[in-house]
Amino acid sequence: MAHLRYEALKNVQNRQKIDVEQPSEKISDFFGQKAFGYEQMRAALSPDTFKKVDHAIKKRKKIDQETADAVAAAVKGWAMSHGITHYTHWFQPLTGATAEKHDSFFDAQKGIENFKGSTLVQQEPDASSFPHGGIRSTFEARGYTAWDPSSPMFILEQVLCIPTIFVSYTGEALDYKAPLLKSLEAVDKAATKVCKLFDRNVSKVNASLGWEQEYFVIDKALFDARPDLVMCGRTVFGHNPARGQQLDDHYFGSIPSRIYDFMKDFENNSLELGIPVSTRHNEVAPSQFEVAPLFDEANRATDQNQLLKDILDKTALKHGLKVLLHEKPFAGLNGNGKHNNWSLSTDTGVNLFQPSSSARENLLFLTFFVNTIKAVYDNEALLLSSISSAGNEHRLGANEAPPAIISVFIGSQLSRVLDELENNGNIEIEKGDNLYMKLGIDQIPEIILDNTDRNRTSPFAFTGNKFEFRAVGGDANVANPMTTLNLIVAEQLTNFHNEVEAKINKGKERRLAIIDVLRDYIKQSKAIRFEGDGYSDEWVKEAEKRGLSNVRDTPRALDALLSDQTKKIFNKHNVLNDKEIDARHEILLENYIMKIQIESRVMADLALNHIIPTSIAYQNKLITNAQGLKDLGVDNSEVVKMIESISGYIGDIRKKVEAMIDARKKANKIDDTRDRAIYYSDNVKNKYFDDIRYAADKLELYVDDEDWPLVKYREMLFIR
Ligand code: ADP
Ligand code: MG
């Protein structure tokens, strides 16, 4: 019966260590060797051509045919020198994964290796199976991919990968990258304009992203023996191990050697691809780890995260391991999150969230700081929707991750600065830096250095020189939350600029005009600031009083996408049009439905085919035993009690699984996608999952370990 589980455990015991060799002693020798980025282009192209590419990247302009041909020839030569014969357009459809379609450089007609600029720039993948939310009707089920020159091409698994956007034949975005690029353009435009109030030399503002990716690693054989992990990425059953994370002994503990080899290997692979991974340590849960590269421009960093997820997966397989990125692979243990460190910086080299030693420059810092807080306040529901997913539902508000309430933490010292600014109403203009002293903003740099009270329970925290969006799911494509953040800040900065200009036009001194507007914003956005314990029940009550959204279920959280305010800003900044928003909303709902449907099916299958039969077989043994005891005249009441318990749980599971299947049937008949998603959430997931699991986990506790068919938590988490 439990054959599969024991086979799997035996496999783990017989694992051979896989030695990992660093490609070269010095990292600098192999860093970025498999990427064809900015510097490689500079080296491979004529100065003239490079100048054109550089201009096109910086100004986000189209690359002309001739230049594209030159880049194509250069990258073909580079790839072939690495022994590469195939290429693919690499894109990020709304499924959340990345997609590829491989083609050969070899041109059979001409009998030579060929790669034209037009092929580099545009492709038409047979992509009718990617989600499109009704945008592509079946008769024009075509979309195309278009090269994004601002992100390096790279070699993965012997194929040249070309980062691209993916749009429908009629031009609507069908992926995550296209809107991200547009949001970056929007925030650049708006932020540059605001910067010019301070410094006319600024001509571009870049958004930076530094993500921190959490993941679990378990043995591949154990993974394969868990149909729920294979099908859903998370365990739908499993009793808590005797030893969980109570001891916190895993956190920053020593990394076990098999995992260490795997880490060395994927780090080498990442470094070769130009992903500057740097940190590794154990997370709170057993078998959980984290990787974080140095931050980069947000579009490139997003590609790097998508690529890294792939590298993690592929490298783990080589080591007989499996990486789990799901937001909640194991109940009762922390899940996988992804912190997104985000900042804006100018082409003159200023991080706009860096308080400065010059009091004067702190007004610039405060401008971006306060505007970001205001943007989050005005769009908290939209921001929440950008991180809502079936997986993340298990984390948000579950006492391990930030709640499903967006708030901003800035630390006590910056709170004091904002309070002071808010209250010192009638400042007169004075010469020199006296003004800043009066405003209380001459002191910020010292203050920040000393800002030790970082609040881990906040979903959106200021951490010295950047904001850290912590509520993002481990498996998510970060493009979605980053697009949203860039967009809302772009909108906010645009409004700010208008208001300041209006005051200046009325004769107000520039700095005082800025302060006036900031002061208003500080007052208006106060409700989003929260310095306390985000995991506490009091905060939930307090947030409700403040009118902040607290939506834990994805289908309802996604409503924020459809609000007038959302559509207005997406349209205004050219990031998504109404048709694209509607399609995205539809796709996200469909994704949600599919995930819950699969989880529910897997649950029912495992319960009916594995757990109940095993429990009945064991129960029969107990019945024989009870009868035997009785025949001998020995008290058998304890055994009888066990039989009754087991019987009760079996009955519970059977009834609830049947009712759940009925609920699914009902759900599937609902036409409207949102209603169907809500039905799945309320009447399939919330109504049955926990109860069925509770009974099944109890049975795991009762049934003889020898008979239990599913690999147990303690085996997945502690055996390696
Ligand atoms: P934590 O304390 O949250 O674990 P870490 O120091 O591990 O923080 O991670 C900080 C992350 O922030 C790193 O990935 C780093 O590259 C990134 N980071 C640092 N400065 C910036 C910045 N200005 N903009 C964006 N990301 C940044
Ligand atoms: Mg962090």
Short mmCIF file of N, CA and C in Angstrom, two decimals, residues 41 167 558 564:
data_model
loop_
_atom_site.label_atom_id
_atom_site.label_comp_id
_atom_site.label_asym_id
_atom_site.label_seq_id
_atom_site.Cartn_x
_atom_site.Cartn_y
_atom_site.Cartn_z
N MET A 41 27.10 44.47 -26.29
CA MET A 41 26.69 45.14 -27.54
C MET A 41 27.70 46.20 -27.91
N VAL A 167 2.19 40.70 -27.56
CA VAL A 167 0.96 41.47 -27.78
C VAL A 167 0.07 40.78 -28.81
N LEU A 558 -9.63 41.67 -6.70
CA LEU A 558 -9.42 42.07 -8.10
C LEU A 558 -10.43 43.11 -8.59
N ASP A 564 -13.24 53.09 -11.44
CA ASP A 564 -13.06 54.23 -12.35
C ASP A 564 -11.68 54.85 -12.19
#
